[in-house]
Coordinates of C-alpha atoms and ligand atoms in Angstrom, one line a residue:
M1 CA 0.1 -0.1 0.0
K2 CA 1.3 3.4 -0.9
L3 CA -0.1 6.4 1.0
L4 CA 0.0 9.9 0.2
V5 CA 0.5 12.2 3.2
T6 CA -0.2 15.9 2.7
G7 CA 1.4 18.3 5.2
G8 CA 3.7 15.7 6.1
A9 CA 6.6 18.0 7.0
G10 CA 4.2 19.9 9.7
F11 CA 4.2 19.0 13.4
I12 CA 1.3 16.2 13.4
G13 CA 1.8 14.9 9.6
S14 CA 5.7 14.5 10.0
N15 CA 4.8 12.4 13.6
F16 CA 2.3 10.2 11.3
V17 CA 5.0 9.9 8.9
R18 CA 7.7 8.8 11.4
R19 CA 5.9 6.6 13.1
A20 CA 3.8 4.7 9.9
L21 CA 7.6 4.2 8.8
N22 CA 8.7 2.7 12.1
D23 CA 5.5 0.6 12.1
E24 CA 4.1 2.1 15.2
L25 CA 0.7 2.7 13.8
P26 CA -1.7 0.1 13.7
G27 CA -3.5 -0.4 10.4
V28 CA -1.0 1.3 8.3
E29 CA 1.9 -1.2 8.9
G30 CA 4.5 -1.7 6.1
A31 CA 3.0 1.1 4.1
E32 CA 5.0 3.4 1.5
I33 CA 4.7 7.1 2.3
V34 CA 4.8 9.9 -0.4
V35 CA 4.7 13.2 1.4
L36 CA 3.6 16.2 -0.4
D37 CA 4.2 19.5 1.4
S38 CA 5.0 23.1 0.2
L39 CA 7.0 23.8 3.1
T40 CA 5.1 26.9 4.2
Y41 CA 6.7 28.9 7.4
S42 CA 5.6 25.8 9.6
G43 CA 6.7 22.8 7.2
V44 CA 10.1 21.8 8.3
R45 CA 11.9 19.5 6.0
E46 CA 14.3 18.2 9.1
N47 CA 11.1 16.9 10.9
L48 CA 11.5 14.3 8.3
D49 CA 15.3 13.4 9.0
P50 CA 14.9 10.5 11.2
I51 CA 13.1 8.5 8.6
A52 CA 14.9 10.2 5.5
D53 CA 16.6 6.8 4.7
S54 CA 13.9 4.8 4.7
P55 CA 13.2 2.9 1.1
R56 CA 9.6 3.3 2.0
F57 CA 9.7 7.1 2.0
T58 CA 9.4 9.8 -1.0
F59 CA 9.4 13.4 -0.5
I60 CA 7.6 15.9 -3.2
E61 CA 7.9 19.7 -2.2
G62 CA 4.6 20.9 -3.8
D63 CA 1.1 22.3 -3.6
I64 CA -1.9 20.4 -2.8
R65 CA -3.6 23.1 -5.1
D66 CA -1.6 22.3 -8.2
A67 CA -3.9 19.6 -10.0
A68 CA -1.3 19.0 -12.5
L69 CA 1.1 17.7 -10.1
L70 CA -1.8 15.8 -8.3
D71 CA -2.5 14.1 -11.6
E72 CA 1.1 13.0 -11.8
I73 CA 1.1 11.6 -8.2
F74 CA -2.5 10.1 -7.9
P75 CA -2.1 7.3 -10.3
T76 CA 0.7 6.0 -8.1
I77 CA -1.0 5.8 -4.8
D78 CA -3.5 3.8 -3.0
G79 CA -4.8 6.2 -0.2
V80 CA -4.5 9.7 1.2
V81 CA -4.2 11.2 4.8
H82 CA -4.9 14.9 4.5
F83 CA -3.4 16.9 6.9
A84 CA -2.1 19.9 4.9
A85 CA -3.6 23.4 6.0
E86 CA -2.9 26.7 7.3
S87 CA -3.5 25.9 10.9
H88 CA -3.0 28.9 13.3
V89 CA -6.1 30.8 14.5
D90 CA -4.1 33.8 15.2
R91 CA -3.1 34.0 11.6
S92 CA -6.3 33.5 10.1
V93 CA -7.7 36.6 12.3
R94 CA -5.0 38.8 10.5
D95 CA -5.6 37.3 6.9
A96 CA -8.0 34.6 6.2
A97 CA -7.3 34.6 2.4
I98 CA -4.8 32.0 2.3
F99 CA -6.9 29.8 4.8
V100 CA -9.8 29.7 2.4
E101 CA -7.2 29.0 -0.5
T102 CA -5.4 26.2 1.2
N103 CA -7.9 24.8 3.5
V104 CA -11.0 24.8 1.2
L105 CA -9.6 24.8 -2.3
G106 CA -6.7 22.5 -1.6
T107 CA -8.9 20.0 0.0
Q108 CA -11.2 20.3 -3.2
R109 CA -8.2 19.9 -5.6
L110 CA -7.2 16.8 -3.5
L111 CA -10.6 15.4 -3.4
D112 CA -11.0 15.8 -7.0
A113 CA -7.8 13.9 -8.0
A114 CA -9.0 11.2 -5.7
L115 CA -12.2 11.0 -7.6
T116 CA -10.6 11.0 -11.1
H117 CA -7.9 8.4 -10.0
G118 CA -9.9 6.0 -8.4
T119 CA -8.2 6.5 -4.7
K120 CA -9.4 3.8 -2.6
R121 CA -9.3 5.6 1.1
F122 CA -9.2 9.3 2.0
V123 CA -8.9 10.4 5.6
H124 CA -9.3 14.2 6.1
V125 CA -8.0 15.2 9.1
S126 CA -10.0 18.5 10.8
T127 CA -10.3 19.8 14.2
D128 CA -13.1 20.0 17.0
E129 CA -13.1 23.8 16.4
V130 CA -15.5 23.3 13.4
Y131 CA -18.2 23.0 16.1
G132 CA -17.6 26.2 17.8
S133 CA -17.7 26.6 21.5
I134 CA -19.5 25.1 24.1
E135 CA -20.4 25.6 27.8
E136 CA -21.0 22.6 29.1
G137 CA -21.1 18.7 28.2
E138 CA -19.4 17.4 25.4
W139 CA -19.6 17.7 21.3
T140 CA -20.8 14.2 19.6
E141 CA -20.1 14.0 15.9
E142 CA -23.6 14.8 15.4
F143 CA -23.3 18.4 16.6
P144 CA -24.1 21.4 14.0
L145 CA -21.0 23.1 12.9
E146 CA -20.9 26.6 14.1
P147 CA -17.1 27.8 13.8
N148 CA -16.1 31.0 14.8
S149 CA -12.7 31.9 13.5
P150 CA -11.7 32.0 9.9
Y151 CA -9.5 29.2 10.6
S152 CA -12.2 26.8 11.6
A153 CA -14.6 28.3 9.3
S154 CA -12.2 27.3 6.4
K155 CA -11.7 23.7 8.1
A156 CA -15.6 23.4 8.3
G157 CA -15.7 24.2 4.6
S158 CA -13.4 21.4 3.6
D159 CA -15.1 19.0 6.1
L160 CA -18.3 19.7 4.0
L161 CA -16.4 18.9 0.9
V162 CA -15.4 15.8 1.8
R163 CA -18.9 14.9 3.1
A164 CA -20.5 16.1 -0.2
Y165 CA -17.6 14.0 -2.5
H166 CA -18.9 10.9 -0.2
R167 CA -22.6 11.6 -0.5
T168 CA -22.3 12.5 -4.4
H169 CA -19.8 10.3 -5.5
G170 CA -19.3 7.6 -3.0
L171 CA -15.6 8.6 -2.4
N172 CA -14.6 6.2 0.3
A173 CA -13.8 9.3 2.5
S174 CA -13.9 9.9 6.6
I175 CA -13.4 12.8 8.8
T176 CA -11.5 13.2 11.8
R177 CA -11.8 16.1 14.5
C178 CA -9.3 16.1 17.2
S179 CA -8.6 18.5 20.1
N180 CA -5.7 20.8 20.9
N181 CA -2.5 18.6 19.8
Y182 CA 0.5 18.7 22.1
G183 CA 4.0 17.0 21.5
P184 CA 7.5 17.1 20.1
Y185 CA 8.1 19.0 16.7
H186 CA 5.2 21.7 17.5
F187 CA 6.0 25.0 16.1
P188 CA 7.2 27.4 18.6
E189 CA 3.8 29.8 17.9
K190 CA 1.4 27.8 19.8
L191 CA 0.9 27.8 23.4
I192 CA 2.9 24.9 24.9
P193 CA 6.0 25.4 22.8
L194 CA 5.8 29.2 23.0
F195 CA 5.8 29.2 26.7
V196 CA 8.1 26.7 27.3
T197 CA 10.8 28.1 25.1
N198 CA 9.9 31.8 26.4
L199 CA 10.6 30.6 29.9
M200 CA 13.8 28.6 28.9
D201 CA 15.4 32.2 27.5
D202 CA 13.9 33.7 30.8
Q203 CA 11.2 35.8 28.9
H204 CA 7.6 36.4 29.9
V205 CA 4.8 34.4 28.8
P206 CA 1.7 35.9 26.9
L207 CA -1.9 34.7 28.4
Y208 CA -4.8 35.9 26.5
G209 CA -7.7 37.5 28.6
T210 CA -8.5 35.9 31.9
G211 CA -6.9 32.4 30.8
E212 CA -10.3 30.8 31.5
N213 CA -10.7 29.2 28.2
V214 CA -10.8 25.5 28.4
R215 CA -9.3 23.2 26.1
D216 CA -8.8 19.2 25.6
W217 CA -5.1 17.9 25.4
L218 CA -4.3 15.4 22.9
H219 CA -1.0 13.7 22.5
V220 CA 0.1 13.9 19.0
D221 CA 1.1 10.2 19.5
D222 CA -2.4 9.2 20.4
H223 CA -3.7 11.7 17.7
C224 CA -1.7 9.7 14.9
R225 CA -2.8 6.4 16.3
G226 CA -6.5 7.3 16.0
I227 CA -6.0 8.5 12.5
A228 CA -4.3 5.3 11.5
L229 CA -7.5 3.6 13.1
V230 CA -9.9 5.5 11.1
F231 CA -7.9 5.0 8.1
A232 CA -7.8 1.3 8.5
N233 CA -11.4 0.5 9.9
G234 CA -13.4 3.8 9.8
R235 CA -16.7 3.7 7.9
A236 CA -17.0 5.8 4.9
G237 CA -18.8 9.0 5.0
E238 CA -18.3 9.1 9.0
V239 CA -16.7 11.5 11.1
Y240 CA -14.5 10.5 14.2
N241 CA -13.9 12.7 17.2
I242 CA -10.3 12.4 18.9
G243 CA -9.6 13.6 22.1
G244 CA -7.1 13.2 25.1
G245 CA -9.2 13.3 28.0
T246 CA -7.5 16.2 29.9
Q247 CA -9.4 19.4 30.3
L248 CA -7.3 22.4 31.4
T249 CA -7.9 26.4 31.4
N250 CA -5.4 28.2 30.0
V251 CA -4.4 29.2 33.5
E252 CA -4.1 25.7 34.8
I253 CA -1.8 24.7 31.8
T254 CA 0.6 27.9 32.2
E255 CA 0.6 27.1 35.9
K256 CA 1.7 23.3 35.1
I257 CA 4.3 24.9 32.6
L258 CA 5.5 27.4 35.1
E259 CA 6.2 24.6 37.7
L260 CA 8.0 22.3 35.2
M261 CA 10.2 25.1 34.3
G262 CA 10.9 26.4 37.9
K263 CA 9.4 29.8 37.6
D264 CA 6.7 31.7 39.2
D265 CA 3.7 33.5 37.9
S266 CA 5.3 36.6 37.7
Y267 CA 6.4 35.7 34.4
V268 CA 3.0 35.7 33.1
D269 CA 1.7 39.0 30.9
H270 CA -1.8 39.1 30.7
V271 CA -2.4 40.4 27.1
E272 CA -5.8 41.4 25.3
D273 CA -7.7 38.6 24.4
R274 CA -7.7 37.0 20.8
K275 CA -10.8 38.5 18.7
G276 CA -13.6 35.8 18.8
H277 CA -11.9 33.6 21.5
D278 CA -13.9 30.3 21.8
L279 CA -14.2 29.7 25.6
R280 CA -14.4 25.9 25.8
Y281 CA -13.9 23.0 23.5
C282 CA -14.7 19.6 24.6
V283 CA -15.4 16.3 22.3
D284 CA -17.2 12.9 23.1
I285 CA -14.9 10.4 21.8
S286 CA -17.2 7.6 22.4
K287 CA -17.8 6.7 18.6
I288 CA -14.0 6.2 18.0
E289 CA -13.8 4.0 21.6
N290 CA -16.6 1.8 20.6
E291 CA -16.2 1.4 17.1
L292 CA -12.5 1.2 16.7
G293 CA -10.9 0.6 20.1
Y294 CA -9.1 3.5 20.3
E295 CA -8.2 5.1 23.8
P296 CA -5.7 8.0 24.5
Q297 CA -2.4 6.1 26.1
V298 CA -0.2 9.1 27.1
P299 CA -1.1 10.5 30.5
F300 CA -0.9 14.4 30.2
E301 CA 1.4 14.9 33.1
R302 CA 4.1 12.7 31.5
G303 CA 3.5 13.8 28.1
L304 CA 4.1 17.5 29.0
A305 CA 7.0 16.6 31.0
E306 CA 8.6 14.8 28.1
V307 CA 7.7 17.8 25.6
V308 CA 9.5 20.2 28.1
Q309 CA 12.5 17.8 28.0
W310 CA 12.4 17.6 24.2
Y311 CA 12.5 21.4 23.8
R312 CA 15.7 21.6 26.3
D313 CA 17.3 18.9 24.1
N314 CA 16.3 20.5 20.7
R315 CA 17.3 24.1 20.9
A316 CA 18.8 23.9 17.6
W317 CA 15.4 22.9 16.0
W318 CA 13.2 25.7 17.7
E319 CA 15.7 28.7 17.8
P320 CA 15.8 29.4 14.0
L321 CA 11.9 28.9 13.5
K322 CA 11.2 31.4 16.4
E323 CA 13.8 33.8 15.1
R324 CA 12.3 33.7 11.4
A325 CA 8.6 34.1 12.8
A326 CA 9.8 37.1 14.7
L327 CA 11.4 38.9 12.0
E328 CA 8.3 38.1 9.8
A329 CA 6.2 39.6 12.6
Q330 CA 7.8 42.5 12.1
K331 CA 7.3 43.1 8.6
Ligands
NAD401 P1 1.3 22.5 10.7 O1 0.9 24.2 10.5 O2 2.4 22.3 11.7 O3 1.5 21.9 9.3 C1 0.9 22.1 7.8 C2 1.7 21.5 7.2 O4 1.1 21.9 6.0 C3 3.0 22.3 6.7 O5 4.0 21.2 6.6 C4 2.9 23.4 5.8 O6 3.8 23.4 5.0 C5 1.9 22.2 5.1 N1 1.1 23.0 3.7 C6 0.4 23.9 4.2 N2 -0.2 24.6 3.0 C7 0.3 23.7 2.1 C8 -0.3 23.5 0.7 N3 -1.3 24.6 0.0 N4 0.2 22.6 0.1 C9 1.1 21.5 0.8 N5 1.5 21.7 1.9 C10 0.9 22.8 2.6 O7 -0.1 22.2 11.2 P2 -0.6 20.9 12.2 O8 -0.4 21.5 13.7 O9 0.5 19.5 12.0 O10 -1.9 20.4 12.2 C11 -2.2 19.5 10.7 C12 -3.7 19.3 10.4 O11 -4.4 18.6 11.5 C13 -4.3 20.7 10.1 O12 -5.4 20.2 9.0 C14 -5.0 21.4 11.5 O13 -6.0 21.9 10.7 C15 -5.3 20.0 11.8 N6 -5.3 19.8 13.5 C16 -4.2 20.6 14.2 C17 -4.5 20.6 15.3 C18 -3.5 21.2 16.7 O14 -3.7 21.3 17.5 N7 -2.2 21.0 15.9 C19 -5.6 20.3 16.1 C20 -6.8 20.0 15.4 C21 -6.7 19.9 13.8

Protein backbone atom coordinates (compact mmCIF):
# COMPACT_ATOMS: atom_id res chain seq x y z
CA MET A 1 0.00 0.00 0.00
CA LYS A 2 1.22 3.46 -0.91
CA LEU A 3 -0.09 6.43 1.09
CA LEU A 4 0.00 10.08 0.15
CA VAL A 5 0.45 12.19 3.29
CA THR A 6 -0.21 15.87 2.61
CA GLY A 7 1.39 18.33 5.03
CA GLY A 8 3.76 15.59 6.17
CA ALA A 9 6.49 18.09 7.10
CA GLY A 10 4.26 19.80 9.68
CA PHE A 11 3.85 19.03 13.37
CA ILE A 12 1.20 16.29 13.25
CA GLY A 13 1.82 15.03 9.71
CA SER A 14 5.51 14.41 10.41
CA ASN A 15 4.63 12.46 13.56
CA PHE A 16 2.32 10.29 11.44
CA VAL A 17 5.04 9.73 8.82
CA ARG A 18 7.84 8.96 11.30
CA ARG A 19 5.69 6.53 13.23
CA ALA A 20 4.11 4.90 10.16
CA LEU A 21 7.55 4.21 8.70
CA ASN A 22 8.65 2.77 12.05
CA ASP A 23 5.55 0.54 11.93
CA GLU A 24 4.20 2.06 15.13
CA LEU A 25 0.73 2.84 13.77
CA PRO A 26 -1.92 0.10 13.71
CA GLY A 27 -3.45 -0.60 10.30
CA VAL A 28 -0.80 1.07 8.10
CA GLU A 29 2.17 -1.18 8.87
CA GLY A 30 4.45 -1.74 5.90
CA ALA A 31 2.95 1.17 3.94
CA GLU A 32 5.07 3.22 1.57
CA ILE A 33 4.68 6.94 2.22
CA VAL A 34 4.77 9.82 -0.24
CA VAL A 35 4.80 13.22 1.48
CA LEU A 36 3.45 16.20 -0.45
CA ASP A 37 4.28 19.44 1.32
CA SER A 38 4.88 22.97 0.04
CA LEU A 39 7.06 23.84 3.07
CA THR A 40 5.24 26.95 4.25
CA TYR A 41 6.54 28.69 7.40
CA SER A 42 5.33 25.73 9.52
CA GLY A 43 6.60 22.97 7.22
CA VAL A 44 10.04 21.85 8.35
CA ARG A 45 11.90 19.41 6.11
CA GLU A 46 14.15 18.38 9.05
CA ASN A 47 11.08 16.97 10.87
CA LEU A 48 11.43 14.02 8.50
CA ASP A 49 15.19 13.52 8.96
CA PRO A 50 14.75 10.52 11.31
CA ILE A 51 13.14 8.48 8.49
CA ALA A 52 14.72 10.19 5.47
CA ASP A 53 16.72 7.09 4.56
CA SER A 54 13.76 4.71 4.64
CA PRO A 55 13.34 2.94 1.27
CA ARG A 56 9.57 3.34 1.82
CA PHE A 57 9.74 7.16 1.92
CA THR A 58 9.47 9.78 -0.85
CA PHE A 59 9.28 13.54 -0.40
CA ILE A 60 7.68 15.83 -2.98
CA GLU A 61 7.87 19.57 -2.46
CA GLY A 62 4.65 20.88 -3.97
CA ASP A 63 1.28 22.45 -3.39
CA ILE A 64 -2.00 20.61 -2.82
CA ARG A 65 -3.67 23.23 -5.04
CA ASP A 66 -1.52 22.18 -8.03
CA ALA A 67 -3.96 19.99 -9.99
CA ALA A 68 -1.35 19.04 -12.63
CA LEU A 69 1.02 17.80 -9.94
CA LEU A 70 -1.79 15.84 -8.28
CA ASP A 71 -2.54 14.20 -11.64
CA GLU A 72 1.04 12.91 -11.67
CA ILE A 73 1.01 11.67 -8.08
CA PHE A 74 -2.45 10.14 -7.70
CA PRO A 75 -2.10 7.28 -10.23
CA THR A 76 0.77 5.96 -8.06
CA ILE A 77 -1.00 5.94 -4.67
CA ASP A 78 -3.71 3.89 -2.94
CA GLY A 79 -4.85 6.22 -0.16
CA VAL A 80 -4.57 9.73 1.25
CA VAL A 81 -4.15 11.10 4.75
CA HIS A 82 -4.73 14.82 4.40
CA PHE A 83 -3.06 17.04 7.00
CA ALA A 84 -1.93 20.00 4.85
CA ALA A 85 -3.53 23.22 6.04
CA GLU A 86 -3.00 26.69 7.32
CA SER A 87 -3.42 25.88 10.99
CA HIS A 88 -2.90 28.89 13.26
CA VAL A 89 -6.03 30.75 14.42
CA ASP A 90 -4.23 34.04 15.13
CA ARG A 91 -2.87 34.14 11.58
CA SER A 92 -6.39 33.59 10.22
CA VAL A 93 -7.64 36.58 12.24
CA ARG A 94 -4.96 38.73 10.59
CA ASP A 95 -5.36 37.37 7.03
CA ALA A 96 -8.01 34.81 6.11
CA ALA A 97 -7.44 34.52 2.35
CA ILE A 98 -4.70 31.88 2.41
CA PHE A 99 -6.84 29.82 4.81
CA VAL A 100 -9.64 29.61 2.26
CA GLU A 101 -7.22 28.92 -0.58
CA THR A 102 -5.29 26.16 1.17
CA ASN A 103 -7.91 24.61 3.41
CA VAL A 104 -10.97 24.81 1.15
CA LEU A 105 -9.65 24.97 -2.42
CA GLY A 106 -6.67 22.69 -1.67
CA THR A 107 -8.94 20.03 -0.15
CA GLN A 108 -11.29 20.23 -3.12
CA ARG A 109 -8.38 19.71 -5.55
CA LEU A 110 -7.30 16.63 -3.60
CA LEU A 111 -10.84 15.26 -3.59
CA ASP A 112 -11.12 15.77 -7.34
CA ALA A 113 -7.83 13.97 -7.90
CA ALA A 114 -8.94 11.11 -5.65
CA LEU A 115 -12.15 10.79 -7.61
CA THR A 116 -10.51 10.98 -11.03
CA HIS A 117 -7.87 8.41 -10.18
CA GLY A 118 -10.03 5.99 -8.18
CA THR A 119 -8.17 6.44 -4.88
CA LYS A 120 -9.34 3.69 -2.52
CA ARG A 121 -9.33 5.59 0.80
CA PHE A 122 -9.22 9.24 1.91
CA VAL A 123 -8.93 10.49 5.49
CA HIS A 124 -9.36 14.19 6.09
CA VAL A 125 -7.81 15.51 9.31
CA SER A 126 -9.97 18.24 10.80
CA THR A 127 -10.50 19.92 14.14
CA ASP A 128 -13.03 20.13 16.97
CA GLU A 129 -12.98 23.91 16.42
CA VAL A 130 -15.52 23.43 13.61
CA TYR A 131 -18.18 22.87 16.31
CA GLY A 132 -17.63 26.36 17.76
CA SER A 133 -17.61 26.71 21.54
CA ILE A 134 -19.56 24.68 24.12
CA GLU A 135 -20.36 25.96 27.63
CA GLU A 136 -20.96 22.54 29.17
CA GLY A 137 -21.14 18.90 28.06
CA GLU A 138 -19.36 17.39 25.08
CA TRP A 139 -19.77 17.51 21.32
CA THR A 140 -20.72 14.29 19.60
CA GLU A 141 -20.14 14.03 15.85
CA GLU A 142 -23.82 14.92 15.35
CA PHE A 143 -23.42 18.48 16.63
CA PRO A 144 -23.96 21.31 14.12
CA LEU A 145 -20.94 23.13 12.72
CA GLU A 146 -20.72 26.64 14.17
CA PRO A 147 -17.13 27.74 13.53
CA ASN A 148 -16.14 31.10 14.98
CA SER A 149 -12.73 31.90 13.48
CA PRO A 150 -11.71 32.16 9.82
CA TYR A 151 -9.45 29.14 10.48
CA SER A 152 -12.25 26.94 11.81
CA ALA A 153 -14.67 28.22 9.14
CA SER A 154 -12.22 27.16 6.42
CA LYS A 155 -11.79 23.75 8.06
CA ALA A 156 -15.59 23.38 8.30
CA GLY A 157 -15.77 24.21 4.58
CA SER A 158 -13.28 21.47 3.81
CA ASP A 159 -15.17 18.99 6.01
CA LEU A 160 -18.38 19.71 4.10
CA LEU A 161 -16.64 19.16 0.78
CA VAL A 162 -15.35 15.78 1.97
CA ARG A 163 -18.87 14.85 3.07
CA ALA A 164 -20.25 16.01 -0.30
CA TYR A 165 -17.72 13.97 -2.33
CA HIS A 166 -18.75 10.92 -0.34
CA ARG A 167 -22.49 11.56 -0.66
CA THR A 168 -22.43 12.68 -4.29
CA HIS A 169 -19.68 10.50 -5.76
CA GLY A 170 -19.34 7.68 -3.24
CA LEU A 171 -15.71 8.55 -2.41
CA ASN A 172 -14.45 6.32 0.41
CA ALA A 173 -13.67 9.21 2.73
CA SER A 174 -13.82 9.76 6.49
CA ILE A 175 -13.18 12.84 8.64
CA THR A 176 -11.39 13.09 11.99
CA ARG A 177 -11.95 16.00 14.39
CA CYS A 178 -9.40 16.25 17.15
CA SER A 179 -8.78 18.49 20.13
CA ASN A 180 -5.61 20.52 20.87
CA ASN A 181 -2.49 18.51 20.07
CA TYR A 182 0.78 18.76 21.93
CA GLY A 183 4.07 16.94 21.53
CA PRO A 184 7.59 17.28 20.08
CA TYR A 185 8.21 19.21 16.82
CA HIS A 186 5.32 21.60 17.62
CA PHE A 187 5.91 24.94 15.91
CA PRO A 188 6.91 27.49 18.61
CA GLU A 189 4.01 29.87 17.93
CA LYS A 190 1.51 27.59 19.71
CA LEU A 191 0.83 27.90 23.45
CA ILE A 192 2.86 25.04 24.93
CA PRO A 193 6.06 25.36 22.83
CA LEU A 194 5.89 29.17 22.93
CA PHE A 195 5.62 29.25 26.71
CA VAL A 196 8.28 26.56 27.25
CA THR A 197 10.81 28.18 24.92
CA ASN A 198 10.13 31.69 26.27
CA LEU A 199 10.71 30.47 29.82
CA MET A 200 13.88 28.64 28.77
CA ASP A 201 15.17 32.07 27.69
CA ASP A 202 13.92 33.73 30.89
CA GLN A 203 11.26 35.64 28.94
CA HIS A 204 7.65 36.30 29.94
CA VAL A 205 4.68 34.37 28.50
CA PRO A 206 1.58 36.07 26.99
CA LEU A 207 -1.71 34.77 28.40
CA TYR A 208 -4.83 35.80 26.48
CA GLY A 209 -7.58 37.57 28.48
CA THR A 210 -8.53 35.95 31.78
CA GLY A 211 -7.06 32.58 30.76
CA GLU A 212 -10.35 30.83 31.57
CA ASN A 213 -10.58 29.22 28.11
CA VAL A 214 -10.80 25.43 28.42
CA ARG A 215 -9.08 23.06 25.99
CA ASP A 216 -8.84 19.27 25.79
CA TRP A 217 -5.20 18.23 25.34
CA LEU A 218 -4.31 15.32 23.08
CA HIS A 219 -0.80 13.92 22.70
CA VAL A 220 0.19 13.85 19.03
CA ASP A 221 1.10 10.12 19.33
CA ASP A 222 -2.46 9.34 20.44
CA HIS A 223 -3.90 11.52 17.68
CA CYS A 224 -1.91 9.77 14.94
CA ARG A 225 -2.87 6.35 16.28
CA GLY A 226 -6.52 7.44 16.09
CA ILE A 227 -6.08 8.64 12.50
CA ALA A 228 -4.47 5.33 11.50
CA LEU A 229 -7.38 3.41 13.07
CA VAL A 230 -9.85 5.53 11.11
CA PHE A 231 -7.85 5.05 7.92
CA ALA A 232 -7.80 1.27 8.36
CA ASN A 233 -11.27 0.58 9.76
CA GLY A 234 -13.34 3.77 9.84
CA ARG A 235 -16.60 3.80 7.93
CA ALA A 236 -16.94 5.83 4.73
CA GLY A 237 -18.80 9.10 5.11
CA GLU A 238 -18.40 9.10 8.90
CA VAL A 239 -16.84 11.63 11.25
CA TYR A 240 -14.74 10.49 14.23
CA ASN A 241 -13.86 12.79 17.13
CA ILE A 242 -10.42 12.18 18.67
CA GLY A 243 -9.56 13.58 22.11
CA GLY A 244 -7.04 13.17 24.91
CA GLY A 245 -9.30 13.31 27.97
CA THR A 246 -7.44 16.13 29.77
CA GLN A 247 -9.41 19.37 30.05
CA LEU A 248 -7.55 22.37 31.42
CA THR A 249 -8.03 26.11 31.46
CA ASN A 250 -5.21 28.12 29.94
CA VAL A 251 -4.39 29.35 33.47
CA GLU A 252 -4.06 25.74 34.64
CA ILE A 253 -1.80 24.68 31.78
CA THR A 254 0.30 27.81 32.27
CA GLU A 255 0.75 26.92 35.95
CA LYS A 256 1.86 23.39 35.04
CA ILE A 257 4.40 24.72 32.56
CA LEU A 258 5.71 27.32 35.05
CA GLU A 259 6.16 24.58 37.64
CA LEU A 260 8.04 22.29 35.24
CA MET A 261 10.26 25.23 34.22
CA GLY A 262 10.92 26.28 37.83
CA LYS A 263 9.32 29.73 37.35
CA ASP A 264 6.56 31.62 39.17
CA ASP A 265 3.56 33.56 37.86
CA SER A 266 5.49 36.85 37.76
CA TYR A 267 6.49 35.55 34.28
CA VAL A 268 2.88 35.75 33.03
CA ASP A 269 1.80 38.82 31.04
CA HIS A 270 -1.98 39.11 30.69
CA VAL A 271 -2.51 40.36 27.14
CA GLU A 272 -5.59 41.48 25.23
CA ASP A 273 -7.80 38.51 24.40
CA ARG A 274 -7.85 36.98 20.92
CA LYS A 275 -10.81 38.30 18.89
CA GLY A 276 -13.70 35.83 18.97
CA HIS A 277 -11.77 33.56 21.36
CA ASP A 278 -13.78 30.35 21.88
CA LEU A 279 -14.35 29.71 25.59
CA ARG A 280 -14.50 25.94 25.76
CA TYR A 281 -13.92 22.91 23.53
CA CYS A 282 -14.81 19.39 24.62
CA VAL A 283 -15.25 16.33 22.39
CA ASP A 284 -17.16 13.13 23.10
CA ILE A 285 -14.87 10.33 21.87
CA SER A 286 -17.14 7.36 22.57
CA LYS A 287 -17.72 6.67 18.84
CA ILE A 288 -14.06 6.03 18.02
CA GLU A 289 -13.61 4.18 21.34
CA ASN A 290 -16.56 1.86 20.72
CA GLU A 291 -16.13 1.34 16.97
CA LEU A 292 -12.36 1.30 16.55
CA GLY A 293 -10.95 0.52 20.00
CA TYR A 294 -9.21 3.89 20.38
CA GLU A 295 -8.24 5.23 23.77
CA PRO A 296 -5.71 7.90 24.67
CA GLN A 297 -2.56 6.25 26.06
CA VAL A 298 -0.25 9.12 26.98
CA PRO A 299 -1.02 10.54 30.46
CA PHE A 300 -0.91 14.33 30.25
CA GLU A 301 1.55 14.90 33.12
CA ARG A 302 4.07 12.51 31.56
CA GLY A 303 3.49 13.84 28.04
CA LEU A 304 3.98 17.44 29.11
CA ALA A 305 7.15 16.68 31.08
CA GLU A 306 8.59 14.84 28.03
CA VAL A 307 7.72 17.75 25.76
CA VAL A 308 9.49 20.20 28.07
CA GLN A 309 12.55 17.95 28.00
CA TRP A 310 12.35 17.68 24.19
CA TYR A 311 12.48 21.48 23.84
CA ARG A 312 15.41 21.60 26.28
CA ASP A 313 17.25 19.00 24.14
CA ASN A 314 16.37 20.50 20.75
CA ARG A 315 17.17 24.22 20.85
CA ALA A 316 18.80 23.86 17.41
CA TRP A 317 15.39 22.87 16.02
CA TRP A 318 13.21 25.61 17.49
CA GLU A 319 15.50 28.63 17.80
CA PRO A 320 15.79 29.39 14.04
CA LEU A 321 12.03 28.88 13.59
CA LYS A 322 11.31 31.35 16.37
CA GLU A 323 13.78 33.89 15.02
CA ARG A 324 12.25 33.63 11.55
CA ALA A 325 8.71 34.05 12.94
CA ALA A 326 9.82 37.12 14.95
CA LEU A 327 11.37 38.69 11.83
CA GLU A 328 8.21 37.97 9.85
CA ALA A 329 6.05 39.59 12.56
CA GLN A 330 8.07 42.82 12.28
CA LYS A 331 7.31 43.14 8.55
P1 LIG B 1 1.24 22.56 10.72
O1 LIG B 1 0.96 24.01 10.43
O2 LIG B 1 2.34 22.23 11.67
O3 LIG B 1 1.52 21.78 9.38
C1 LIG B 1 0.85 22.06 8.17
C2 LIG B 1 1.68 21.51 7.04
O4 LIG B 1 0.97 21.72 5.81
C3 LIG B 1 3.04 22.22 6.89
O5 LIG B 1 4.07 21.27 6.71
C4 LIG B 1 2.87 23.07 5.64
O6 LIG B 1 4.08 23.28 4.93
C5 LIG B 1 1.88 22.22 4.84
N1 LIG B 1 1.10 23.01 3.88
C6 LIG B 1 0.43 24.17 4.12
N2 LIG B 1 -0.15 24.60 2.98
C7 LIG B 1 0.16 23.68 2.00
C8 LIG B 1 -0.17 23.56 0.64
N3 LIG B 1 -0.93 24.49 0.01
N4 LIG B 1 0.29 22.50 -0.06
C9 LIG B 1 1.07 21.56 0.56
N5 LIG B 1 1.42 21.63 1.87
C10 LIG B 1 0.95 22.67 2.59
O7 LIG B 1 -0.15 22.00 11.22
P2 LIG B 1 -0.45 20.79 12.23
O8 LIG B 1 -0.57 21.34 13.60
O9 LIG B 1 0.49 19.68 11.96
O10 LIG B 1 -1.92 20.40 11.74
C11 LIG B 1 -2.13 19.37 10.77
C12 LIG B 1 -3.62 19.23 10.54
O11 LIG B 1 -4.28 18.94 11.76
C13 LIG B 1 -4.27 20.51 9.99
O12 LIG B 1 -5.20 20.14 9.01
C14 LIG B 1 -4.97 21.11 11.20
O13 LIG B 1 -6.11 21.83 10.80
C15 LIG B 1 -5.33 19.87 11.98
N6 LIG B 1 -5.44 20.09 13.44
C16 LIG B 1 -4.38 20.51 14.18
C17 LIG B 1 -4.52 20.66 15.56
C18 LIG B 1 -3.38 21.06 16.46
O14 LIG B 1 -3.56 21.12 17.67
N7 LIG B 1 -2.18 21.32 15.94
C19 LIG B 1 -5.76 20.45 16.17
C20 LIG B 1 -6.81 20.06 15.37
C21 LIG B 1 -6.65 19.85 14.03
